[in-house]
Amino acid sequence: MKRPSVTVSVARWSAARPGRALISWVVFVALCLGVGSMVGTNSATSEDYRVGEAGRAEELASEAGLQRPATEYVTISGGPQARAAADELTGLLREQPVVAGVAAPIRSANGVLMVEVSMRGPELEARKHLDQLTAQTERVQRNYPGLVLEQTGSASISKGVDEQRSSDLALSEAITFPVTLITLLVVFGSVLMAGVPLLLAITSIMSAIGLSMVVSHLIPDAGVGNNVIILIGMAVGVDYALFYLKREREERARGHLDPAVVVGLAAETAGRTVVVSGLAVIVSTATLYLATDIVFASLATGTITVVLVAVVSSITALPALLVLIGRRTAKRPAKPEKVRSGRLWDAISRPAAEYPVRTLCFSVLAMLLLALPLLGMEMRVLNRDSHSRDIPALQVYDRLTAEFPQLRTRHDVVVAAAPQDAAEVRAALADLGRRVQGDPLFGEVTAPRTGPGGRVTAVQVSVPFNPSSEQAARSLTHLRADYLPTVAGHVPGAEVVVTGDVARDVDYLAHQNDKLPVVVIALLLLTFAVTVLVFRSVVIGLVGVALNLLSAAGAMGLLVVFFQHGLATTLFGFDPSATSAIGSRVPLFLFVILFGLSMDYQMFVVSRIREAVLRGVPERDAVHLGVHQSAKVVTSAAVVMTTVFASFVFLHLAEMKQIGFSLAVAVLLDAFVIRVLILPSALTLLGRAAWWPWKPQQEPATVRTPLPTG
């Protein structure tokens, strides 16, 4: 007899000893959460986000102690006592150990006073000490009840975004879990059976969150890990359980009543498919590390962790649960399932069987039309301009910048030169300040500051436009191309670089575009290689890559229509700030994740077709038999995935809205167009050539030995 694979062996062990297996799984989940809670999350720091020229400027400024400090602003308005309140606040703030300096209050054209506070330490660390500043602002507010004191700044906004992200996670859980349970109840008609996939998905998510805390000490977390763990964990956790449950029911319908035997037989087919699908998702997602970006690395780590845990649960805890449930229902064998999937699926799949050429051409053309808007995609980094204005600190920020437009955007010019050239560098930067004064793209320029040792000097150039505006982008281009070469010309050998609100976004997008071809090529090659290894067919590998490309392109084309062209605002009332452009990270993340998730359906459907071919079924019949046999589970999995992903459309963060929408659309297109119309049409037309160079031969029947149940 052929020696069983590790997957089958583990599943059989769990089926033979369900009690031990479940206890082991519970201990594993508790251990992951316990260890994760003990070590905590290692969050990414400012240094982890540095890329390009902006990153180099921040590095030089940081080494010289000239980096931009975390700055908080307090506005005071409402009466003649504003000046007295500002003086009292200034005195209180200067006494705080976390405060590096407080500037003299300044008044806007409308009479609003503003107190600027510089905090000690890196910008991302300042939020930890924000309460000390807020307490003083509230104290002065109590002393002057007739005035209005409002506080905002980088730390306040960052804290507000974090709090909103936490509330979004709670909202997604409140939507996702009940909707998933209702969907599973419709599929199984049993609370007990519906609870199995949901329970495994939830415990997999819990384990992954704990493990991700541990992994964050190797790869820092950028704050998006838990979002993606819930997003992907619910989808694949339920998906894999459905694949397994489908096979378990089929084996019971064939007359196998011993639960351990049934589960062991299911492990030979569905178990292998789940493991291969999970590994395909992991391999695909790992290409995100090639982007050399902390956010993509955090997204990849979260996805890989939860998929790996979901695979482990499907071959350990799931077989054990099914055995225990099977023992309760052993006297009520499942009703034989018909090969046919119902009138609806007959109608949907008939075109591919009867008119493969026309079906293939029409379906591919429809997908290409959906993908057409992708050619006009506009990407930008979604900064504070695109954040939800439900965050109080951002509401105050908008009022602040309306009164003091010079605070909207700032360029930090950093010059590194020999210490003996420090005086000449300061003179060149002072001349830069004079030259930009007449340019409407620029505002005030600070006096040059030189760090210890005289090697690094910096100035700030304000821009009276929002960071995402066209004028702000032009100001950076103008500064780098026209003004800074003059500074460099005054000091031969000097390194002149720019960072700031706009430069970070521009350089980040350029860095990402440079890495995009590397990630895409690696993804295509790895996806092709995995498919060829699994099915031993070069043609199936090429077809899989082509269909995954088609699915991803169609979904992202609709993303452009709904978010970039504003249809989502018209139909759903979304904030226009979330629909004016596509988040720079969204397309690459979607492209990679969609390839991975598409492999789920690809593996499941093609595996069923391959099994039929091995049983001697003619290729054309095997294609449609495999599609019919997988129709119900693919549909159920697609509905669950869609509801999970769609729930993220209701979150505040623009990127999560766009990701949730695209994934939901892509799953529907993949399940109802790619796998039902295009894939069977293509394989029908290819016939035996689809399996080249593998030559399918009918495999001899294997003897299935019952497992011990003790």
XYZ file of C-alpha atoms in Angstrom:
710
model
C 0.000 0.000 0.000
C 1.058 3.585 -0.647
C 2.287 5.265 2.502
C -0.146 8.022 3.605
C 1.028 11.616 3.530
C 1.747 13.606 6.665
C -1.562 15.429 6.191
C -3.544 12.181 6.147
C -1.553 10.709 9.026
C -2.174 13.728 11.249
C -5.873 13.837 10.353
C -6.233 10.096 11.060
C -4.506 10.507 14.406
C -6.905 13.304 15.319
C -9.879 11.250 14.126
C -8.772 8.238 16.154
C -8.175 10.318 19.306
C -10.604 13.238 19.076
C -10.466 14.103 22.764
C -6.698 14.454 22.828
C -6.699 16.348 19.543
C -9.209 18.939 20.733
C -7.442 19.391 24.068
C -4.171 19.866 22.174
C -5.810 22.496 19.950
C -7.273 24.393 22.926
C -3.865 24.344 24.635
C -2.246 25.619 21.426
C -4.703 28.523 21.168
C -4.255 29.417 24.835
C -0.470 29.172 24.517
C -0.418 31.488 21.493
C -2.540 34.090 23.251
C -0.640 33.745 26.524
C 2.834 34.066 25.040
C 1.667 36.867 22.754
C 0.221 38.808 25.682
C 3.422 38.369 27.677
C 5.794 39.601 24.974
C 3.412 42.252 23.612
C 3.429 43.831 20.177
C 6.588 45.424 18.828
C 5.241 48.370 16.834
C 7.077 49.870 13.887
C 9.049 53.055 14.578
C 9.694 56.091 12.404
C 12.917 54.524 11.145
C 11.011 51.546 9.731
C 9.043 53.770 7.344
C 11.992 55.584 5.766
C 12.405 55.196 1.990
C 14.004 57.190 -0.796
C 15.389 60.696 -0.554
C 12.908 61.606 2.164
C 14.130 58.696 4.246
C 17.742 59.750 3.736
C 16.895 63.314 4.824
C 15.184 62.029 7.971
C 18.185 59.834 8.746
C 20.618 62.752 8.446
C 18.389 65.072 10.478
C 17.894 62.448 13.182
C 21.636 61.799 13.538
C 22.182 65.535 14.030
C 19.241 66.007 16.398
C 17.422 68.168 13.844
C 14.517 65.849 13.069
C 11.053 67.347 13.053
C 9.652 66.937 16.548
C 6.162 65.714 17.313
C 4.215 68.950 17.484
C 0.924 69.685 19.192
C -1.117 72.837 18.684
C -3.638 74.414 21.037
C -5.996 77.044 19.635
C -7.714 79.530 21.955
C -10.704 81.582 20.893
C -13.858 83.124 22.269
C -13.012 86.281 24.184
C -10.598 88.922 25.480
C -9.112 86.533 28.057
C -7.529 84.411 25.307
C -4.096 85.976 25.809
C -4.133 85.342 29.548
C -5.186 81.727 28.950
C -2.388 81.317 26.390
C 0.195 82.662 28.834
C -1.016 80.348 31.607
C -1.024 77.335 29.261
C 2.471 78.169 28.020
C 3.792 78.239 31.565
C 2.148 74.924 32.481
C 3.379 73.158 29.368
C 6.969 74.281 29.795
C 7.009 72.498 33.164
C 6.170 69.138 31.582
C 9.165 66.772 31.197
C 7.867 65.502 27.820
C 7.877 69.017 26.345
C 10.988 70.160 24.484
C 9.789 73.703 23.891
C 6.785 76.002 23.625
C 6.726 78.797 21.058
C 5.316 82.210 21.830
C 1.571 82.382 21.063
C 0.657 83.813 17.656
C -2.641 85.266 16.484
C -4.458 84.566 13.208
C -6.154 87.162 11.023
C -9.447 86.239 12.695
C -8.087 86.702 16.198
C -7.530 83.024 17.107
C -4.480 82.412 19.282
C -2.294 79.373 18.656
C 0.249 77.806 21.025
C 2.787 75.466 19.368
C 4.296 72.731 21.544
C 7.301 70.575 20.585
C 7.502 67.191 22.314
C 10.583 65.136 23.092
C 11.385 61.880 21.330
C 10.410 60.428 17.950
C 7.119 61.438 16.387
C 5.535 57.985 16.723
C 6.445 57.795 20.426
C 4.832 61.094 21.373
C 1.316 59.648 21.546
C 2.333 57.709 24.673
C 2.826 61.014 26.544
C -0.040 62.903 24.991
C -2.208 62.716 28.115
C 0.215 64.962 30.013
C -0.359 67.756 27.509
C -4.084 67.160 27.249
C -4.428 67.384 31.036
C -2.907 70.891 31.039
C -5.139 72.029 28.181
C -8.202 70.772 30.061
C -7.009 72.487 33.226
C -6.789 75.864 31.509
C -10.155 75.251 29.849
C -11.705 74.815 33.307
C -10.082 78.057 34.486
C -11.507 79.931 31.481
C -14.956 78.424 30.821
C -15.888 81.267 28.473
C -13.113 80.355 26.022
C -12.737 77.455 23.598
C -9.460 75.541 23.812
C -8.845 72.820 21.222
C -5.794 70.591 20.856
C -4.537 68.751 17.790
C -1.269 67.692 16.216
C 0.574 64.668 14.894
C 0.291 62.700 18.138
C -3.390 63.555 18.666
C -4.264 62.575 15.106
C -2.247 59.365 15.324
C -3.969 58.445 18.574
C -7.365 59.214 17.047
C -6.646 57.007 14.030
C -5.595 54.154 16.330
C -8.781 54.479 18.371
C -10.880 54.526 15.222
C -9.068 51.457 13.931
C -9.893 49.640 17.179
C -13.563 50.570 16.942
C -13.549 49.457 13.307
C -12.227 46.056 14.361
C -15.069 45.720 16.858
C -17.570 46.769 14.185
C -16.211 44.264 11.662
C -16.472 41.485 14.245
C -20.040 42.516 15.107
C -20.988 42.327 11.414
C -18.888 39.393 10.251
C -19.606 36.731 12.856
C -23.453 36.870 12.800
C -23.615 37.121 9.005
C -21.232 34.189 8.618
C -23.252 32.108 11.067
C -26.515 32.851 9.221
C -24.916 31.913 5.898
C -23.633 28.632 7.314
C -27.053 27.860 8.813
C -28.564 28.227 5.348
C -25.902 25.915 3.896
C -26.081 23.166 6.538
C -29.506 23.619 8.102
C -27.967 22.734 11.471
C -26.697 25.002 14.242
C -24.198 22.336 15.276
C -22.669 21.907 11.824
C -22.779 25.646 11.115
C -20.885 26.307 14.323
C -17.947 24.083 13.378
C -16.453 26.304 10.627
C -17.159 29.450 12.626
C -15.545 28.021 15.765
C -12.428 26.978 13.872
C -12.174 30.357 12.150
C -12.489 32.248 15.443
C -9.923 30.095 17.262
C -7.569 30.363 14.283
C -7.865 34.151 14.417
C -7.192 34.155 18.164
C -4.098 31.988 17.703
C -2.844 34.110 14.822
C -3.230 37.334 16.804
C -1.147 35.840 19.618
C 1.492 34.499 17.232
C 1.659 37.807 15.357
C 2.632 39.537 18.600
C 5.588 37.170 18.906
C 6.552 37.544 15.241
C 6.371 41.354 15.546
C 9.673 41.194 17.454
C 11.252 39.992 14.208
C 9.099 41.984 11.777
C 7.600 45.083 13.470
C 3.855 45.564 13.241
C 2.705 48.614 11.288
C -0.698 48.660 12.971
C -2.595 46.772 10.260
C -1.826 43.204 11.323
C -5.005 42.492 13.286
C -7.207 43.985 10.569
C -5.867 41.618 7.953
C -5.879 38.643 10.356
C -9.620 39.048 10.905
C -10.262 39.777 7.225
C -8.384 36.771 5.861
C -8.846 34.487 8.887
C -12.629 34.431 8.711
C -12.540 33.855 4.971
C -10.024 31.020 4.717
C -10.956 29.458 8.063
C -14.545 28.926 6.957
C -13.428 28.123 3.409
C -11.189 25.233 4.437
C -13.789 23.829 6.816
C -16.382 23.846 4.040
C -14.074 21.924 1.703
C -13.574 19.298 4.385
C -17.234 19.083 5.410
C -18.284 18.602 1.792
C -16.066 15.527 1.464
C -17.082 14.190 4.859
C -20.732 14.283 3.817
C -19.958 12.564 0.523
C -18.193 9.705 2.311
C -21.110 9.297 4.723
C -23.496 9.277 1.763
C -21.536 6.375 0.264
C -22.436 4.282 3.308
C -19.381 4.739 5.530
C -20.873 5.002 9.014
C -17.775 4.823 11.212
C -16.980 8.524 11.859
C -13.225 7.917 12.115
C -13.204 6.095 8.773
C -15.265 8.853 7.142
C -12.944 11.582 8.370
C -9.857 9.625 7.344
C -11.201 9.180 3.824
C -12.053 12.878 3.610
C -8.502 13.720 4.667
C -7.116 11.842 1.650
C -8.810 14.266 -0.726
C -10.112 17.450 0.913
C -7.320 17.477 3.499
C -4.689 17.446 0.795
C -6.502 20.185 -1.130
C -6.723 22.388 1.956
C -3.020 22.032 2.717
C -2.007 22.719 -0.877
C -4.369 25.700 -1.092
C -3.036 27.110 2.161
C 0.562 26.718 1.048
C -0.297 28.415 -2.252
C -1.738 31.407 -0.383
C 1.322 31.540 1.875
C 3.770 31.363 -1.031
C 1.845 34.042 -2.945
C 1.633 36.365 0.044
C 5.325 35.967 0.847
C 6.143 37.913 -2.331
C 4.997 41.062 -0.486
C 8.247 40.940 1.464
C 10.039 41.764 -1.785
C 8.470 45.233 -1.652
C 10.859 46.018 1.253
C 8.163 48.074 2.939
C 7.144 47.797 6.591
C 3.412 48.040 5.868
C 3.484 45.308 3.220
C 5.664 43.179 5.487
C 3.106 43.599 8.280
C 0.242 42.683 5.926
C 2.141 39.636 4.675
C 2.991 38.469 8.193
C -0.626 38.714 9.349
C -1.936 36.861 6.304
C 0.679 34.096 6.397
C 0.225 33.570 10.136
C -3.560 33.210 10.032
C -3.555 31.008 6.908
C -0.941 28.706 8.414
C -2.950 28.382 11.627
C -6.165 27.787 9.650
C -4.487 24.937 7.749
C -3.263 23.381 10.989
C -6.740 23.580 12.522
C -8.266 21.921 9.450
C -6.118 18.792 9.802
C -6.150 18.586 13.613
C -9.153 20.137 15.377
C -11.606 19.753 12.470
C -11.259 15.943 12.074
C -11.657 15.554 15.835
C -14.799 17.684 15.912
C -16.303 15.804 12.982
C -15.717 12.455 14.672
C -17.407 13.600 17.875
C -20.351 15.013 15.941
C -20.461 11.912 13.748
C -20.760 9.623 16.754
C -23.866 11.519 17.831
C -25.431 11.213 14.387
C -24.053 7.813 13.383
C -27.506 6.258 13.339
C -28.691 8.880 10.880
C -26.503 8.551 7.820
C -26.415 11.478 5.450
C -28.779 11.333 2.552
C -27.036 10.415 -0.679
C -25.982 13.545 -2.495
C -26.763 13.662 -6.158
C -24.016 14.454 -8.568
C -26.193 17.149 -10.080
C -26.222 20.445 -8.213
C -29.746 21.603 -8.974
C -31.539 23.413 -11.732
C -29.838 26.721 -11.042
C -26.358 25.279 -11.429
C -27.433 23.299 -14.459
C -28.553 26.529 -16.089
C -25.389 28.420 -15.112
C -22.960 25.710 -16.184
C -24.784 24.583 -19.338
C -23.193 27.237 -21.644
C -19.670 26.020 -20.835
C -20.670 22.426 -21.572
C -22.674 22.999 -24.747
C -21.103 26.141 -26.235
C -17.535 26.302 -24.902
C -16.139 28.577 -27.637
C -18.882 31.185 -27.382
C -18.936 30.985 -23.586
C -15.179 31.411 -23.345
C -15.077 34.363 -25.737
C -18.046 36.159 -24.206
C -16.890 35.630 -20.603
C -13.308 36.714 -21.261
C -14.539 39.775 -23.159
C -16.828 40.710 -20.254
C -13.939 40.390 -17.775
C -11.675 42.496 -19.997
C -14.337 45.201 -20.178
C -14.566 45.201 -16.391
C -10.775 45.522 -16.235
C -10.632 48.394 -18.735
C -10.910 51.235 -16.140
C -7.747 49.849 -14.548
C -5.765 51.636 -17.281
C -6.798 54.974 -15.792
C -6.047 54.129 -12.170
C -4.623 56.997 -10.121
C -2.797 56.050 -6.956
C -1.775 58.234 -4.054
C -0.677 57.722 -0.496
C -3.749 58.066 1.701
C -2.544 60.551 4.322
C -4.401 62.675 6.865
C -6.342 64.352 4.035
C -8.116 61.046 3.367
C -8.776 60.051 7.000
C -12.317 60.138 8.310
C -13.335 63.480 9.742
C -15.195 61.640 12.496
C -11.885 61.822 14.381
C -12.123 64.888 16.683
C -8.409 65.723 16.345
C -8.811 65.973 12.576
C -11.804 68.288 12.914
C -9.663 70.565 15.084
C -6.781 70.222 12.610
C -8.995 71.440 9.760
C -10.019 74.496 11.798
C -6.383 75.092 12.783
C -5.060 75.054 9.211
C -7.925 77.267 8.049
C -6.713 79.902 10.538
C -2.990 79.221 10.010
C -2.516 77.948 6.402
C 1.284 77.931 6.817
C 0.878 74.813 8.977
C -0.768 72.717 6.260
C 2.403 71.407 4.596
C 6.118 71.798 5.228
C 9.225 70.732 3.339
C 12.314 69.974 5.436
C 15.508 70.772 3.532
C 18.540 68.994 4.993
C 22.120 69.678 3.911
C 25.075 67.499 4.906
C 28.546 68.939 4.270
C 31.988 69.180 5.832
C 31.933 70.943 9.227
C 34.186 73.725 7.930
C 31.503 74.549 5.341
C 28.751 75.107 7.932
C 28.768 78.893 7.586
C 28.558 78.673 3.815
C 25.700 76.155 4.047
C 23.742 78.490 6.340
C 24.315 81.358 3.943
C 23.081 79.264 0.994
C 19.952 78.216 2.912
C 19.281 81.790 3.974
C 19.522 82.771 0.317
C 17.060 79.963 -0.496
C 14.621 81.513 1.964
C 14.871 84.882 0.246
C 14.437 83.424 -3.231
C 11.271 81.433 -2.480
C 9.510 84.386 -0.821
C 8.184 85.630 -4.143
C 6.952 82.202 -5.249
C 3.201 81.676 -4.599
C 3.814 77.959 -4.029
C 5.745 78.668 -0.841
C 5.234 80.452 2.461
C 7.523 81.110 5.387
C 11.070 79.704 5.686
C 12.644 79.143 9.106
C 16.135 80.254 10.019
C 18.842 77.628 9.322
C 19.666 75.291 12.233
C 23.009 73.464 12.447
C 23.440 70.302 14.483
C 26.314 69.489 16.836
C 29.608 69.150 14.967
C 28.455 71.462 12.176
C 27.949 68.701 9.606
C 24.161 68.899 9.112
C 22.031 72.020 8.668
C 18.283 72.188 8.068
C 15.458 74.628 7.311
C 11.688 74.268 7.000
C 9.790 75.672 4.030
C 6.040 76.024 4.560
C 3.484 75.478 1.785
C -0.046 76.940 2.171
C -1.733 73.961 0.491
C -2.949 70.556 1.680
C -0.412 67.708 1.322
C -2.525 65.884 -1.286
C -3.099 68.940 -3.457
C -1.610 69.441 -6.897
C 0.022 72.684 -5.727
C 1.835 70.900 -2.890
C 3.178 68.278 -5.307
C 4.338 71.005 -7.715
C 6.038 72.849 -4.880
C 8.166 69.774 -4.100
C 9.098 69.275 -7.744
C 9.937 72.966 -8.070
C 12.015 72.922 -4.878
C 14.013 69.839 -5.836
C 14.502 70.703 -9.499
C 15.004 74.493 -9.455
C 15.973 75.779 -6.005
C 18.087 73.090 -4.371
C 20.649 72.696 -7.202
C 21.627 76.292 -6.456
C 22.182 75.431 -2.802
C 24.316 72.448 -3.796
C 26.248 74.662 -6.226
C 27.245 77.021 -3.418
C 28.808 74.175 -1.419
C 30.640 71.621 -3.596
C 30.317 68.087 -2.256
C 27.290 68.858 -0.107
C 24.379 66.422 0.044
C 21.066 68.290 -0.271
C 17.887 66.285 0.365
C 14.246 67.007 1.196
C 11.720 65.311 3.414
C 8.377 66.367 4.828
C 4.684 65.692 4.329
C 4.725 65.649 0.520
C 8.216 64.244 0.001
C 7.452 61.177 2.116
C 4.380 60.364 0.032
C 6.047 61.040 -3.323
C 9.151 59.001 -2.499
C 7.095 56.199 -0.987
C 4.986 55.896 -4.137
C 8.120 55.931 -6.315
C 9.714 53.242 -4.152
C 6.593 51.108 -4.402
C 6.403 51.490 -8.182
C 10.041 50.416 -8.443
C 9.316 47.247 -6.453
C 6.037 46.450 -8.219
C 7.579 44.573 -11.216
C 9.735 42.477 -8.865
C 6.748 41.421 -6.757
C 4.490 40.737 -9.758
C 7.070 38.652 -11.627
C 7.886 36.633 -8.507
C 4.172 36.114 -7.851
C 3.469 34.873 -11.370
C 6.431 32.503 -11.345
C 5.666 31.070 -7.893
C 1.965 30.632 -8.625
C 2.797 28.861 -11.858
C 5.373 26.634 -10.165
C 3.023 25.618 -7.329
C 0.234 24.726 -9.760
C 2.563 22.684 -11.965
C 3.935 20.812 -8.952
C 0.467 19.986 -7.663
C -1.164 18.939 -10.931
C 1.954 17.976 -12.929
C 0.643 20.027 -15.839
C 2.299 23.034 -17.459
C -0.931 23.901 -19.261
C -2.979 23.917 -16.052
C -0.315 26.167 -14.544
C -0.551 28.642 -17.427
C -4.351 28.575 -17.380
C -4.349 29.198 -13.630
C -2.064 32.225 -13.916
C -4.119 33.661 -16.781
C -7.413 33.244 -14.928
C -6.001 34.737 -11.731
C -4.801 37.751 -13.720
C -8.232 38.109 -15.273
C -9.988 37.900 -11.912
C -7.689 40.435 -10.242
C -7.874 42.853 -13.174
C -11.676 42.731 -13.283
C -11.978 43.397 -9.553
C -9.543 46.306 -9.650
C -11.273 47.765 -12.682
C -14.496 47.925 -10.665
C -12.488 49.384 -7.768
C -11.499 52.295 -10.001
C -15.092 52.864 -11.123
C -16.533 52.813 -7.615
C -13.828 54.629 -5.660
C -11.750 56.738 -8.033
C -14.717 57.857 -10.156
C -16.934 58.336 -7.118
C -19.703 55.819 -7.802
C -19.379 54.562 -4.213
C -20.118 58.084 -2.965
C -23.179 58.330 -5.176
C -24.588 54.888 -4.341
C -23.460 54.372 -0.756
C -22.796 57.882 0.504
C -19.116 57.235 1.188
C -16.932 60.156 2.246
C -15.492 61.700 -0.958
C -12.037 61.689 0.687
C -12.122 57.871 0.470
C -13.186 57.847 -3.168
C -11.010 60.440 -4.890
C -8.096 58.080 -5.601
C -6.891 54.555 -4.984
C -4.670 54.011 -1.965
C -1.106 53.393 -3.092
C -0.843 50.124 -1.149
C -4.214 48.747 -2.238
C -3.457 47.454 -5.787
C -0.300 45.532 -4.882
C -1.820 44.010 -1.757
C -4.970 43.069 -3.648
C -3.029 41.617 -6.548
C -1.069 39.324 -4.253
C -3.950 38.313 -1.973
C -6.349 37.731 -4.872
C -3.850 35.403 -6.492
C -3.631 33.463 -3.264
C -7.376 33.273 -2.664
C -8.062 32.365 -6.292
C -5.792 29.380 -5.779
C -8.337 28.051 -3.254
C -11.032 27.652 -5.875
C -8.525 26.643 -8.537
C -7.154 23.834 -6.375
C -10.564 22.618 -5.270
C -12.248 22.588 -8.684
C -9.283 21.236 -10.664
C -8.665 18.576 -7.999
C -12.204 17.284 -8.499
C -11.683 17.237 -12.263
C -8.374 15.424 -11.897
C -9.948 12.794 -9.633
C -12.580 12.099 -12.291
C -9.886 11.780 -14.972
C -8.008 9.306 -12.787
C -11.183 7.236 -12.464
C -11.243 6.912 -16.244
C -13.926 9.521 -16.956
C -13.408 11.111 -20.414
C -11.801 14.565 -20.175
C -14.852 16.514 -21.368
C -17.178 14.724 -18.951
C -14.616 14.964 -16.150
C -14.547 18.742 -16.478
C -18.267 19.151 -16.041
C -18.515 16.448 -13.410
C -15.836 18.208 -11.353
C -17.569 21.570 -11.709
C -20.928 20.062 -10.692
C -19.446 18.287 -7.679
C -17.737 21.441 -6.431
C -20.547 23.863 -7.282
C -22.299 23.919 -3.923
C -19.215 24.225 -1.751
C -17.645 26.846 -4.022
C -20.855 28.859 -3.908
C -21.138 28.545 -0.147
C -17.496 29.497 0.370
C -17.878 32.455 -2.003
C -20.951 33.741 -0.150
C -19.172 33.490 3.204
C -16.041 35.176 1.862
C -18.077 37.925 0.232
C -19.982 38.736 3.413
C -16.738 38.822 5.401
C -14.981 41.093 2.927
C -18.028 43.299 2.336
C -18.232 44.064 6.061
C -14.951 45.963 5.748
C -16.583 48.410 3.344
C -18.354 49.931 6.356
C -15.106 50.756 8.179
C -13.713 54.281 8.337
C -10.222 53.752 6.949
C -10.265 54.401 3.203
C -7.750 51.664 2.412
C -9.769 49.038 4.289
C -12.930 50.115 2.450
C -11.181 49.692 -0.887
C -9.605 46.368 0.055
C -12.866 44.945 1.395
C -14.804 46.015 -1.698
C -12.254 44.611 -4.132
C -11.928 41.278 -2.355
C -15.707 40.836 -2.184
C -16.113 41.609 -5.893
C -13.153 39.425 -6.860
C -14.525 36.411 -4.970
C -17.886 36.724 -6.702
C -16.276 37.052 -10.124
C -13.956 34.140 -9.421
C -16.695 31.822 -8.156
C -19.461 32.618 -10.642
C -17.569 33.596 -13.813
C -14.021 32.246 -13.733
C -14.650 28.800 -12.198
C -18.116 28.185 -13.686
C -17.798 29.618 -17.188
C -14.223 30.371 -18.241
C -12.303 27.493 -16.587
C -14.621 24.665 -17.748
C -14.876 26.184 -21.241
C -11.097 26.386 -21.551
C -10.486 22.865 -20.208
C -13.242 21.441 -22.413
C -11.632 22.924 -25.507
C -8.156 21.810 -24.460
C -9.237 18.243 -23.736
C -6.351 15.880 -22.999
C -3.885 18.654 -23.897
C -4.856 20.434 -20.666
C -2.818 17.897 -18.685
C 0.396 18.113 -20.746
C 2.996 16.785 -20.144
C 1.301 14.521 -17.594
C -0.507 11.594 -19.191
C -3.497 10.744 -16.993
C -3.892 7.044 -16.378
C -6.611 5.394 -14.385
C -5.289 4.686 -10.907
C -5.984 1.291 -9.338
C -8.531 1.232 -6.574
C -6.936 1.521 -3.157
C -7.881 -0.548 -0.150
C -9.123 1.663 2.643
C -8.354 0.249 6.069
C -10.713 1.218 8.884
C -9.147 3.200 11.705
C -9.301 2.251 15.361
C -11.850 4.341 17.198
C -10.526 3.996 20.703
